[in-house]
Tab-separated table of C-alpha atoms in Angstrom:
chain	number	residue	atom	x	y	z
I	1	UNK	CA	-21.581	8.062	-7.633
I	2	UNK	CA	-23.233	7.197	-4.304
I	3	UNK	CA	-26.641	7.717	-5.933
I	4	UNK	CA	-25.783	5.133	-8.577
I	5	UNK	CA	-24.687	2.742	-5.796
I	6	UNK	CA	-28.008	3.116	-3.911
I	7	UNK	CA	-26.562	5.608	-1.405
I	8	UNK	CA	-23.663	3.340	-0.561
I	9	UNK	CA	-21.714	4.508	2.490
I	10	UNK	CA	-18.230	3.281	3.304
I	11	UNK	CA	-18.089	1.287	6.551
I	12	UNK	CA	-15.984	2.665	9.351
I	13	UNK	CA	-12.524	1.006	9.504
I	14	UNK	CA	-13.155	-0.343	13.019
I	15	UNK	CA	-16.449	-1.885	11.883
I	16	UNK	CA	-14.809	-3.494	8.887
I	17	UNK	CA	-11.984	-4.892	11.070
I	18	UNK	CA	-14.490	-6.855	13.164
I	19	UNK	CA	-16.588	-7.978	10.196
I	20	UNK	CA	-13.615	-9.098	8.115
I	21	UNK	CA	-11.989	-10.851	11.066
I	22	UNK	CA	-15.109	-12.941	11.715
I	23	UNK	CA	-15.425	-13.710	8.000
I	24	UNK	CA	-11.796	-14.798	7.824
I	25	UNK	CA	-12.233	-17.100	10.804
I	26	UNK	CA	-15.499	-18.521	9.493
I	27	UNK	CA	-14.198	-19.222	5.970
I	28	UNK	CA	-10.568	-20.302	6.587
I	29	UNK	CA	-10.241	-21.495	10.178
I	30	UNK	CA	-9.818	-25.280	10.370
I	31	UNK	CA	-12.195	-26.120	13.197
I	32	UNK	CA	-11.625	-29.862	13.059
I	33	UNK	CA	-7.844	-29.398	13.415
I	34	UNK	CA	-7.519	-26.634	15.960
I	35	UNK	CA	-3.743	-26.975	16.463
I	36	UNK	CA	-2.591	-26.619	12.848
I	37	UNK	CA	-0.236	-24.383	10.907
I	38	UNK	CA	-3.188	-23.007	8.896
I	39	UNK	CA	-4.878	-21.700	12.040
I	40	UNK	CA	-1.621	-20.182	13.231
I	41	UNK	CA	-1.272	-18.411	9.889
I	42	UNK	CA	-4.786	-16.959	10.193
I	43	UNK	CA	-3.980	-15.626	13.667
I	44	UNK	CA	-0.755	-14.062	12.383
I	45	UNK	CA	-2.663	-12.247	9.646
I	46	UNK	CA	-5.242	-10.989	12.125
I	47	UNK	CA	-2.437	-9.600	14.313
I	48	UNK	CA	-1.842	-6.936	11.641
I	49	UNK	CA	-5.250	-5.346	12.303
I	50	UNK	CA	-4.677	-3.741	15.751
I	51	UNK	CA	-1.571	-1.854	14.654
I	52	UNK	CA	-3.245	-0.729	11.452
I	53	UNK	CA	-6.212	0.629	13.423
I	54	UNK	CA	-3.952	2.450	15.898
I	55	UNK	CA	-2.092	4.137	13.041
I	56	UNK	CA	-5.385	5.070	11.386
I	57	UNK	CA	-6.850	6.545	14.604
I	58	UNK	CA	-3.626	8.468	15.337
I	59	UNK	CA	-3.741	10.068	11.906
I	60	UNK	CA	-7.433	10.875	12.267
I	61	UNK	CA	-6.647	12.712	15.500
I	62	UNK	CA	-3.945	14.678	13.718
I	63	UNK	CA	-6.311	15.563	10.861
I	64	UNK	CA	-8.988	16.761	13.276
I	65	UNK	CA	-6.420	18.940	14.999
I	66	UNK	CA	-5.138	20.411	11.716
I	67	UNK	CA	-8.666	21.142	10.512
I	68	UNK	CA	-9.527	22.813	13.811
I	69	UNK	CA	-6.457	24.997	13.417
I	70	UNK	CA	-7.566	25.810	9.859
I	71	UNK	CA	-10.952	26.934	11.171
I	72	UNK	CA	-9.214	29.223	13.623
I	73	UNK	CA	-7.103	30.675	10.837
I	74	UNK	CA	-10.191	31.261	8.712
I	75	UNK	CA	-11.934	33.083	11.558
I	76	UNK	CA	-9.295	35.844	11.588
I	77	UNK	CA	-8.775	36.274	7.862
I	78	UNK	CA	-9.212	39.781	6.417
I	79	UNK	CA	-12.639	40.487	4.988
I	80	UNK	CA	-11.393	40.776	1.415
I	81	UNK	CA	-10.140	37.191	1.566
I	82	UNK	CA	-13.709	35.880	1.475
I	83	UNK	CA	-14.850	37.845	-1.554
I	84	UNK	CA	-18.630	38.017	-1.638
I	85	UNK	CA	-19.177	36.936	1.970
I	86	UNK	CA	-20.599	39.442	4.445
I	87	UNK	CA	-17.993	40.821	6.816
I	88	UNK	CA	-18.393	42.500	10.152
I	89	UNK	CA	-15.567	45.000	10.400
I	90	UNK	CA	-13.807	44.792	13.700
I	91	UNK	CA	-10.446	46.374	13.410
I	92	UNK	CA	-10.162	45.397	9.756
I	93	UNK	CA	-10.618	41.689	10.560
I	94	UNK	CA	-13.372	39.275	9.604
I	95	UNK	CA	-15.548	37.993	12.422
I	96	UNK	CA	-16.984	34.546	11.803
I	97	UNK	CA	-20.748	34.224	12.035
I	98	UNK	CA	-23.164	31.381	11.494
I	99	UNK	CA	-23.905	32.402	7.890
I	100	UNK	CA	-20.246	32.761	7.011
I	101	UNK	CA	-19.156	29.242	7.820
I	102	UNK	CA	-22.280	27.121	7.582
I	103	UNK	CA	-22.049	24.867	4.591
I	104	UNK	CA	-22.116	21.260	3.476
I	105	UNK	CA	-18.670	20.541	4.898
I	106	UNK	CA	-18.601	22.810	7.940
I	107	UNK	CA	-21.241	22.858	10.687
I	108	UNK	CA	-22.777	26.118	11.838
I	109	UNK	CA	-22.515	27.669	15.299
I	110	UNK	CA	-25.480	27.264	17.582
I	111	UNK	CA	-27.083	29.920	19.788
I	112	UNK	CA	-24.783	29.181	22.681
I	113	UNK	CA	-21.772	29.904	20.519
I	114	UNK	CA	-20.626	26.273	20.446
I	115	UNK	CA	-19.514	24.927	17.091
I	116	UNK	CA	-20.861	21.681	15.756
I	117	UNK	CA	-17.405	20.745	14.540
I	118	UNK	CA	-15.838	17.927	16.590
I	119	UNK	CA	-13.402	19.086	19.212
I	120	UNK	CA	-9.867	17.796	19.375
I	121	UNK	CA	-9.860	14.927	21.892
I	122	UNK	CA	-6.212	15.363	22.702
I	123	UNK	CA	-3.069	17.149	21.728
I	124	UNK	CA	-0.528	16.371	19.078
I	125	UNK	CA	1.523	14.268	21.483
I	126	UNK	CA	-1.348	11.850	22.136
I	127	UNK	CA	-1.997	11.447	18.409
I	128	UNK	CA	1.727	10.916	17.744
I	129	UNK	CA	2.020	8.393	20.588
I	130	UNK	CA	-0.977	6.416	19.318
I	131	UNK	CA	0.458	6.370	15.808
I	132	UNK	CA	3.913	5.385	17.060
I	133	UNK	CA	2.620	2.432	19.099
I	134	UNK	CA	0.528	1.424	16.114
I	135	UNK	CA	3.658	1.178	13.997
I	136	UNK	CA	5.355	-0.794	16.771
I	137	UNK	CA	2.447	-3.248	16.797
I	138	UNK	CA	2.652	-3.560	13.010
I	139	UNK	CA	6.369	-4.339	13.088
I	140	UNK	CA	5.867	-6.891	15.865
I	141	UNK	CA	3.269	-8.665	13.713
I	142	UNK	CA	5.605	-8.389	10.721
I	143	UNK	CA	8.408	-10.000	12.740
I	144	UNK	CA	6.208	-13.050	13.345
I	145	UNK	CA	5.348	-13.206	9.655
I	146	UNK	CA	9.011	-12.901	8.724
I	147	UNK	CA	9.911	-15.812	11.009
I	148	UNK	CA	7.062	-17.840	9.496
I	149	UNK	CA	8.275	-17.171	5.934
I	150	UNK	CA	11.872	-18.071	6.795
I	151	UNK	CA	10.777	-21.385	8.366
I	152	UNK	CA	8.417	-22.304	5.533
I	153	UNK	CA	10.966	-24.312	3.467
I	154	UNK	CA	11.301	-26.708	6.418
I	155	UNK	CA	7.588	-27.540	6.316
I	156	UNK	CA	7.598	-30.590	4.053
I	157	UNK	CA	4.154	-32.036	4.829
I	158	UNK	CA	1.555	-29.694	3.380
I	159	UNK	CA	-1.912	-31.277	3.496
I	160	UNK	CA	-4.602	-29.733	1.307
I	161	UNK	CA	-6.932	-27.736	3.577
I	162	UNK	CA	-9.614	-26.148	1.426
I	163	UNK	CA	-11.697	-23.201	2.715
I	164	UNK	CA	-14.981	-23.832	4.530
I	165	UNK	CA	-16.897	-22.596	1.471
I	166	UNK	CA	-17.530	-23.970	-1.997
I	167	UNK	CA	-15.792	-22.506	-5.013
I	168	UNK	CA	-19.054	-20.864	-6.099
I	169	UNK	CA	-19.493	-19.156	-2.746
I	170	UNK	CA	-15.880	-17.983	-2.737
I	171	UNK	CA	-16.259	-16.596	-6.243
I	172	UNK	CA	-19.467	-14.727	-5.341
I	173	UNK	CA	-17.921	-13.178	-2.203
I	174	UNK	CA	-14.736	-12.278	-4.110
I	175	UNK	CA	-16.573	-10.519	-6.927
I	176	UNK	CA	-18.849	-8.656	-4.515
I	177	UNK	CA	-15.911	-7.535	-2.363
I	178	UNK	CA	-13.959	-6.354	-5.375
I	179	UNK	CA	-16.905	-4.298	-6.651
I	180	UNK	CA	-17.417	-2.533	-3.318
I	181	UNK	CA	-13.697	-1.942	-2.796
I	182	UNK	CA	-13.409	-0.405	-6.254
I	183	UNK	CA	-16.488	1.727	-5.474
I	184	UNK	CA	-14.460	3.185	-2.605
I	185	UNK	CA	-11.731	4.074	-5.069
I	186	UNK	CA	-14.142	5.659	-7.547
I	187	UNK	CA	-15.950	7.742	-4.925
I	188	UNK	CA	-12.762	8.911	-3.176
I	189	UNK	CA	-11.604	12.487	-3.559
I	190	UNK	CA	-8.041	13.704	-4.172
I	191	UNK	CA	-7.635	14.873	-0.598
I	192	UNK	CA	-8.387	11.384	0.738
I	193	UNK	CA	-5.821	9.924	-1.633
I	194	UNK	CA	-3.297	12.510	-0.464
I	195	UNK	CA	-3.606	11.859	3.270
I	196	UNK	CA	-4.273	8.106	3.115
I	197	UNK	CA	-0.642	7.156	3.657
I	198	UNK	CA	2.912	8.502	3.734
I	199	UNK	CA	4.910	9.106	0.595
I	200	UNK	CA	7.884	6.967	-0.239
I	201	UNK	CA	11.493	7.889	0.207
I	202	UNK	CA	13.409	6.459	-2.734
I	203	UNK	CA	11.303	5.574	-5.720
I	204	UNK	CA	10.107	6.646	-9.150
I	205	UNK	CA	9.367	10.339	-9.427
I	206	UNK	CA	6.587	10.064	-12.012
I	207	UNK	CA	4.679	7.498	-9.910
I	208	UNK	CA	5.058	9.483	-6.714
I	209	UNK	CA	3.501	12.485	-8.466
I	210	UNK	CA	0.168	10.786	-9.117
I	211	UNK	CA	-1.277	10.312	-5.614
I	212	UNK	CA	0.147	13.676	-4.498
I	213	UNK	CA	-1.474	15.750	-7.250
I	214	UNK	CA	-5.006	16.889	-6.353
I	215	UNK	CA	-7.168	19.114	-8.533
I	216	UNK	CA	-5.430	22.151	-7.090
I	217	UNK	CA	-1.676	22.682	-7.388
I	218	UNK	CA	0.332	20.912	-4.717
I	219	UNK	CA	2.517	23.969	-4.299
I	220	UNK	CA	-0.237	25.649	-2.304
I	221	UNK	CA	0.352	25.664	1.424
I	222	UNK	CA	-1.107	22.835	3.458
I	223	UNK	CA	-3.275	25.207	5.473
I	224	UNK	CA	-4.656	26.680	2.246
I	225	UNK	CA	-5.402	23.207	0.961
I	226	UNK	CA	-7.181	22.328	4.185
I	227	UNK	CA	-9.196	25.537	4.000
I	228	UNK	CA	-10.193	24.724	0.422
I	229	UNK	CA	-11.361	21.299	1.502
I	230	UNK	CA	-13.339	22.705	4.385
I	231	UNK	CA	-15.004	25.555	2.519
I	232	UNK	CA	-15.445	23.737	-0.772
I	233	UNK	CA	-13.662	26.556	-2.641
I	234	UNK	CA	-10.753	25.704	-4.911
I	235	UNK	CA	-8.098	28.431	-4.965
I	236	UNK	CA	-7.372	27.653	-8.586
I	237	UNK	CA	-10.968	27.694	-9.772
I	238	UNK	CA	-11.408	29.696	-12.892
I	239	UNK	CA	-7.675	30.079	-13.491
I	240	UNK	CA	-6.832	27.072	-15.610
I	241	UNK	CA	-7.058	24.443	-12.833
I	242	UNK	CA	-9.520	22.257	-14.821
I	243	UNK	CA	-6.500	21.088	-16.822
I	244	UNK	CA	-5.499	19.036	-13.765
I	245	UNK	CA	-8.881	17.371	-13.285
I	246	UNK	CA	-7.773	14.296	-15.208
I	247	UNK	CA	-4.979	13.459	-12.764
I	248	UNK	CA	-7.189	11.951	-10.004
I	249	UNK	CA	-9.022	9.932	-12.685
I	250	UNK	CA	-5.711	8.500	-13.914
I	251	UNK	CA	-4.885	7.528	-10.322
I	252	UNK	CA	-8.286	5.830	-9.940
I	253	UNK	CA	-7.908	3.898	-13.202
I	254	UNK	CA	-4.415	2.701	-12.288
I	255	UNK	CA	-5.584	1.691	-8.810
I	256	UNK	CA	-8.493	-0.358	-10.217
I	257	UNK	CA	-6.290	-2.067	-12.821
I	258	UNK	CA	-3.611	-2.811	-10.209
I	259	UNK	CA	-6.069	-4.396	-7.792
I	260	UNK	CA	-7.577	-6.414	-10.617
I	261	UNK	CA	-4.114	-7.609	-11.617
I	262	UNK	CA	-3.396	-8.680	-8.017
I	263	UNK	CA	-6.609	-10.685	-7.749
I	264	UNK	CA	-6.388	-12.288	-11.194
I	265	UNK	CA	-2.659	-12.951	-10.722
I	266	UNK	CA	-3.259	-14.811	-7.469
I	267	UNK	CA	-6.041	-16.862	-9.082
I	268	UNK	CA	-3.762	-17.577	-12.062
I	269	UNK	CA	-0.948	-18.808	-9.805
I	270	UNK	CA	-3.366	-21.186	-8.122
I	271	UNK	CA	-4.726	-22.438	-11.445
I	272	UNK	CA	-1.514	-22.814	-13.467
I	273	UNK	CA	1.197	-23.351	-10.844
I	274	UNK	CA	-0.663	-25.006	-7.956
I	275	UNK	CA	-3.025	-26.991	-10.213
I	276	UNK	CA	-5.950	-25.999	-7.985
I	277	UNK	CA	-8.174	-23.086	-8.948
I	278	UNK	CA	-10.006	-23.225	-5.605
I	279	UNK	CA	-6.715	-22.513	-3.841
I	280	UNK	CA	-6.154	-19.461	-6.029
I	281	UNK	CA	-9.670	-18.138	-5.477
I	282	UNK	CA	-9.332	-18.763	-1.738
I	283	UNK	CA	-6.087	-16.748	-1.625
I	284	UNK	CA	-7.617	-13.882	-3.597
I	285	UNK	CA	-10.724	-13.711	-1.401
I	286	UNK	CA	-8.562	-13.754	1.715
I	287	UNK	CA	-6.571	-10.811	0.374
I	288	UNK	CA	-9.752	-8.862	-0.365
I	289	UNK	CA	-11.151	-9.590	3.099
I	290	UNK	CA	-8.182	-8.220	5.033
I	291	UNK	CA	-8.756	-4.863	6.809
I	292	UNK	CA	-5.610	-3.485	5.136
I	293	UNK	CA	-7.023	-3.975	1.654
I	294	UNK	CA	-10.099	-1.856	2.455
I	295	UNK	CA	-7.950	1.025	3.682
I	296	UNK	CA	-5.135	1.106	1.104
I	297	UNK	CA	-6.939	0.053	-2.076
I	298	UNK	CA	-6.487	3.422	-3.751
I	299	UNK	CA	-2.830	4.017	-2.848
I	300	UNK	CA	-0.753	3.500	-5.978
I	301	UNK	CA	2.558	3.179	-4.093
I	302	UNK	CA	1.045	0.122	-2.416
I	303	UNK	CA	-0.916	-1.660	-5.129
I	304	UNK	CA	1.064	-0.980	-8.323
I	305	UNK	CA	4.327	-2.655	-7.206
I	306	UNK	CA	2.321	-5.480	-5.652
I	307	UNK	CA	0.450	-6.092	-8.903
I	308	UNK	CA	3.658	-6.142	-10.932
I	309	UNK	CA	5.364	-8.550	-8.527
I	310	UNK	CA	2.378	-10.922	-8.584
I	311	UNK	CA	2.396	-10.876	-12.393
I	312	UNK	CA	6.148	-11.585	-12.354
I	313	UNK	CA	5.494	-14.656	-10.237
I	314	UNK	CA	2.690	-15.703	-12.589
I	315	UNK	CA	5.134	-15.507	-15.524
I	316	UNK	CA	8.032	-17.243	-13.729
I	317	UNK	CA	8.260	-19.917	-16.433
I	318	UNK	CA	9.372	-17.171	-18.873
I	319	UNK	CA	12.438	-15.465	-17.366
I	320	UNK	CA	12.456	-12.556	-19.842
I	321	UNK	CA	8.867	-11.537	-18.987
I	322	UNK	CA	9.476	-12.095	-15.283
I	323	UNK	CA	12.612	-9.956	-15.484
I	324	UNK	CA	10.801	-7.114	-17.252
I	325	UNK	CA	8.089	-7.091	-14.559
I	326	UNK	CA	10.586	-7.399	-11.713
I	327	UNK	CA	12.564	-4.479	-13.145
I	328	UNK	CA	9.397	-2.384	-13.380
I	329	UNK	CA	8.579	-3.048	-9.736
I	330	UNK	CA	12.135	-2.265	-8.632
I	331	UNK	CA	12.181	0.927	-10.675
I	332	UNK	CA	8.887	2.170	-9.294
I	333	UNK	CA	9.509	1.816	-5.567
I	334	UNK	CA	13.190	0.763	-5.238
I	335	UNK	CA	12.689	-1.846	-2.514
I	336	UNK	CA	12.046	-4.843	-4.853
I	337	UNK	CA	15.621	-4.249	-6.043
I	338	UNK	CA	16.673	-6.436	-3.098
I	339	UNK	CA	14.751	-9.372	-4.589
I	340	UNK	CA	17.356	-9.692	-7.343
I	341	UNK	CA	19.710	-12.022	-5.394
I	342	UNK	CA	16.879	-14.466	-4.735
I	343	UNK	CA	15.466	-14.408	-8.258
I	344	UNK	CA	18.888	-14.565	-9.949
I	345	UNK	CA	19.806	-17.544	-7.757
I	346	UNK	CA	16.551	-19.290	-8.707
I	347	UNK	CA	17.286	-18.908	-12.430
I	348	UNK	CA	21.033	-19.515	-12.103
I	349	UNK	CA	21.046	-22.891	-13.872
I	350	UNK	CA	18.611	-21.825	-16.580
I	351	UNK	CA	17.239	-18.437	-17.541
I	352	UNK	CA	19.517	-16.062	-15.612
I	353	UNK	CA	20.650	-14.247	-18.774
I	354	UNK	CA	17.071	-13.622	-19.916
I	355	UNK	CA	16.042	-12.497	-16.436
I	356	UNK	CA	18.936	-10.029	-16.283
I	357	UNK	CA	18.123	-8.737	-19.774
I	358	UNK	CA	14.508	-8.125	-18.791
I	359	UNK	CA	15.443	-6.316	-15.551
I	360	UNK	CA	17.979	-4.091	-17.314
I	361	UNK	CA	15.525	-3.275	-20.131
I	362	UNK	CA	12.852	-2.125	-17.679
I	363	UNK	CA	15.248	-0.061	-15.611
I	364	UNK	CA	16.679	1.569	-18.736
I	365	UNK	CA	13.195	2.437	-20.027
I	366	UNK	CA	12.118	3.931	-16.716
I	367	UNK	CA	15.345	5.898	-16.442
I	368	UNK	CA	14.880	7.297	-19.938
I	369	UNK	CA	11.315	8.407	-19.179
I	370	UNK	CA	12.669	10.597	-16.383
I	371	UNK	CA	14.076	12.894	-19.073
I	372	UNK	CA	10.494	14.096	-19.563
I	373	UNK	CA	10.984	16.050	-16.352
I	374	UNK	CA	13.910	17.912	-17.898
I	375	UNK	CA	17.665	17.439	-17.981
I	376	UNK	CA	18.230	19.511	-14.845
I	377	UNK	CA	16.007	17.284	-12.700
I	378	UNK	CA	17.199	14.045	-14.328
I	379	UNK	CA	20.150	13.480	-11.995
I	380	UNK	CA	18.059	14.120	-8.906
I	381	UNK	CA	15.347	11.728	-10.096
I	382	UNK	CA	17.923	9.032	-10.923
I	383	UNK	CA	19.381	9.316	-7.415
I	384	UNK	CA	15.898	8.964	-5.960
I	385	UNK	CA	14.997	6.055	-8.214
I	386	UNK	CA	18.062	3.981	-7.286
I	387	UNK	CA	18.489	5.255	-3.721
I	388	UNK	CA	21.876	6.831	-4.377
I	389	UNK	CA	22.111	8.707	-1.083
I	390	UNK	CA	23.103	8.088	2.492
I	391	UNK	CA	20.367	6.813	4.813
I	392	UNK	CA	18.280	9.768	5.926
I	393	UNK	CA	18.122	10.722	9.591
I	394	UNK	CA	15.501	13.472	9.318
I	395	UNK	CA	11.924	13.814	8.011
I	396	UNK	CA	11.194	10.146	8.717
I	397	UNK	CA	7.852	8.611	9.635
I	398	UNK	CA	6.707	5.537	11.499
I	399	UNK	CA	8.855	4.182	14.325
I	400	UNK	CA	11.806	6.231	13.050
I	401	UNK	CA	9.910	9.517	13.087
I	402	UNK	CA	9.998	12.322	15.656
I	403	UNK	CA	9.587	11.110	19.257
I	404	UNK	CA	10.256	7.579	18.019
I	405	UNK	CA	13.290	5.351	17.947
I	406	UNK	CA	16.596	7.057	17.324
I	407	UNK	CA	17.206	6.866	13.519
I	408	UNK	CA	20.797	5.795	14.192
I	409	UNK	CA	19.447	2.347	15.092
I	410	UNK	CA	18.038	2.177	11.559
I	411	UNK	CA	21.563	1.628	10.205
I	412	UNK	CA	22.129	-1.833	11.778
I	413	UNK	CA	18.614	-2.820	10.716
I	414	UNK	CA	19.491	-1.807	7.154
I	415	UNK	CA	22.724	-3.834	7.280
I	416	UNK	CA	20.828	-6.885	8.565
I	417	UNK	CA	18.285	-6.488	5.746
I	418	UNK	CA	21.030	-6.373	3.099
I	419	UNK	CA	22.657	-9.470	4.595
I	420	UNK	CA	19.291	-11.260	4.527
I	421	UNK	CA	18.822	-10.356	0.885
I	422	UNK	CA	22.300	-11.580	-0.059
I	423	UNK	CA	21.869	-14.776	1.984
I	424	UNK	CA	19.232	-16.025	-0.435
I	425	UNK	CA	22.030	-16.519	-2.968
I	426	UNK	CA	23.287	-19.439	-0.877
I	427	UNK	CA	20.232	-20.562	1.099
I	428	UNK	CA	18.415	-22.734	0.413
I	429	UNK	CA	20.809	-24.402	-1.990
I	430	UNK	CA	18.054	-25.995	-4.096
I	431	UNK	CA	15.448	-23.367	-4.893
I	432	UNK	CA	11.999	-24.209	-6.158
I	433	UNK	CA	8.831	-22.211	-6.729
I	434	UNK	CA	7.899	-22.556	-3.065
I	435	UNK	CA	11.151	-21.002	-1.860
I	436	UNK	CA	10.795	-18.269	-4.495
I	437	UNK	CA	7.359	-17.350	-3.104
I	438	UNK	CA	8.220	-17.430	0.586
I	439	UNK	CA	11.618	-15.802	-0.027
I	440	UNK	CA	9.970	-12.922	-1.890
I	441	UNK	CA	7.522	-12.493	0.967
I	442	UNK	CA	10.351	-12.577	3.540
I	443	UNK	CA	12.402	-9.881	1.752
I	444	UNK	CA	9.431	-7.553	1.324
I	445	UNK	CA	8.381	-8.071	4.961
I	446	UNK	CA	11.923	-7.362	6.144
I	447	UNK	CA	11.965	-4.129	4.107
I	448	UNK	CA	9.270	-2.763	6.413
I	449	UNK	CA	11.645	-2.639	9.366
I	450	UNK	CA	14.012	-0.033	7.847
I	451	UNK	CA	11.481	1.746	5.633
I	452	UNK	CA	11.756	5.360	6.701
I	453	UNK	CA	8.311	6.529	5.507
I	454	UNK	CA	5.783	4.416	7.343
I	455	UNK	CA	7.401	0.980	7.416
I	456	UNK	CA	4.812	-1.654	8.261
I	457	UNK	CA	2.006	-0.070	6.251
I	458	UNK	CA	3.106	-1.306	2.832
I	459	UNK	CA	1.552	-4.735	3.278
I	460	UNK	CA	0.462	-5.148	-0.349
I	461	UNK	CA	4.123	-5.750	-1.202
I	462	UNK	CA	4.143	-9.032	0.738
I	463	UNK	CA	0.560	-10.068	1.586
I	464	UNK	CA	-0.162	-11.795	-1.786
I	465	UNK	CA	2.998	-13.881	-1.374
I	466	UNK	CA	2.146	-14.642	2.250
I	467	UNK	CA	-1.285	-15.883	1.116
I	468	UNK	CA	0.264	-18.070	-1.573
I	469	UNK	CA	2.781	-19.442	0.940
I	470	UNK	CA	-0.030	-20.353	3.332
I	471	UNK	CA	-2.044	-22.186	0.661
I	472	UNK	CA	0.683	-23.603	-1.556
I	473	UNK	CA	1.130	-27.355	-2.012
I	474	UNK	CA	4.465	-29.141	-2.078
I	475	UNK	CA	6.463	-27.601	-4.950
I	476	UNK	CA	9.809	-29.362	-4.602
I	477	UNK	CA	9.762	-30.427	-8.272
I	478	UNK	CA	9.193	-26.870	-9.604
I	479	UNK	CA	12.812	-25.911	-10.166
I	480	UNK	CA	14.138	-23.764	-12.997
I	481	UNK	CA	15.780	-26.598	-14.929
I	482	UNK	CA	12.470	-28.473	-14.988
I	483	UNK	CA	9.876	-25.771	-15.648
I	484	UNK	CA	11.683	-22.907	-17.399
I	485	UNK	CA	11.565	-23.210	-21.135
I	486	UNK	CA	14.804	-22.772	-23.041
I	487	UNK	CA	15.313	-20.054	-25.672
I	488	UNK	CA	14.757	-22.481	-28.540
I	489	UNK	CA	11.508	-23.798	-27.056
I	490	UNK	CA	10.300	-20.263	-26.407
I	491	UNK	CA	10.880	-19.292	-30.044
I	492	UNK	CA	9.114	-22.405	-31.221
């Protein structure tokens, strides 16, 4: 694929952080009104980048260490393990030579006996510490965003501050960015999709299978998978493994469609609900420019729920459609389930029955599809889908992982999150489209604090709504009784 893209090479994450940050400042910073809420919002979004880079570098250090260990394991494998490779018998073991390990993915050993493979710059503790402080930085930035979303309903004066670029320029940059980001998805390999981010805790079993299924069976040991990646040999080659080759392609197609839905959904909200297409295009380009988007574009657990939630907001005038989409998002990754108090309260005076019907229909459909896994696994999958278990204290990641914060402190954070979700039933008393957008962003930001599998990384769940909150006009008149069509009007 790189040949078709004129030898396109992905930029290093650190390089893209600097480039995207300067582009964001140049396009969206209000230079003639330095002390403005818009400029504060831009700074808050840029504060997410340092933590993201620290987490990325910490995981890269861990991967280098694991691959170095895999090389050491390969060097002492029995000779028969390597099939047609030449072995030097030394006590029945295989002695690695330059010809044995030189290949496209593994550098050879020079005359001095030094390997060209990069050495591990530190131990596991340094990589874990860097990753931990990265998650801490992410959650600090998320706390500022959460406070900003909670205070947004009090900001009555919302002057129109258009980007420092014409609508044609924004459209050109947006289309170009989308093409290159999708090229990263197309040219990615299953191993990259597998190690890009942590897996979810509660959630939909069938969705969680897609990013975790490479072209070789996942049941193979991790060391064997790393060896296959390093040597370019698939353990399942020639034994029926080609039947699984379609799975990464399905993941790529879903990722591309999800990102397209996010971008078009944001533009649609600006065009139909904000009455300003330039605002929608500006929000979409800002989302594509963020460093997070370049790193997590191909992760389905990030982009699929985000796409469905954005489409639900786009269809908010039709409660049944919005309910179906909201139920799909809640069934896939569980955490949007806590949006129900806010959305039910918004539709309370008109449309609540249709919203509830749509949510229940989606959840019932997703629950029924779990029977495809078999009756024996159905109960386990249902528990995972709806989170029917006590909060886990082991096998956590992020700030709650090993050598992090004691998982017992996760319980009061969970209680505070539930209280925040329920509080949207009563506050604010008069809910409009603006409070629906910023409230959705606030709930999904708050979910990061108690997320036990990399909380802080799942930014796609709230970033589109944060963008729309930043750019939205005054929407006090967009309440359910005014904009939601009744059942009779919908049939007509």
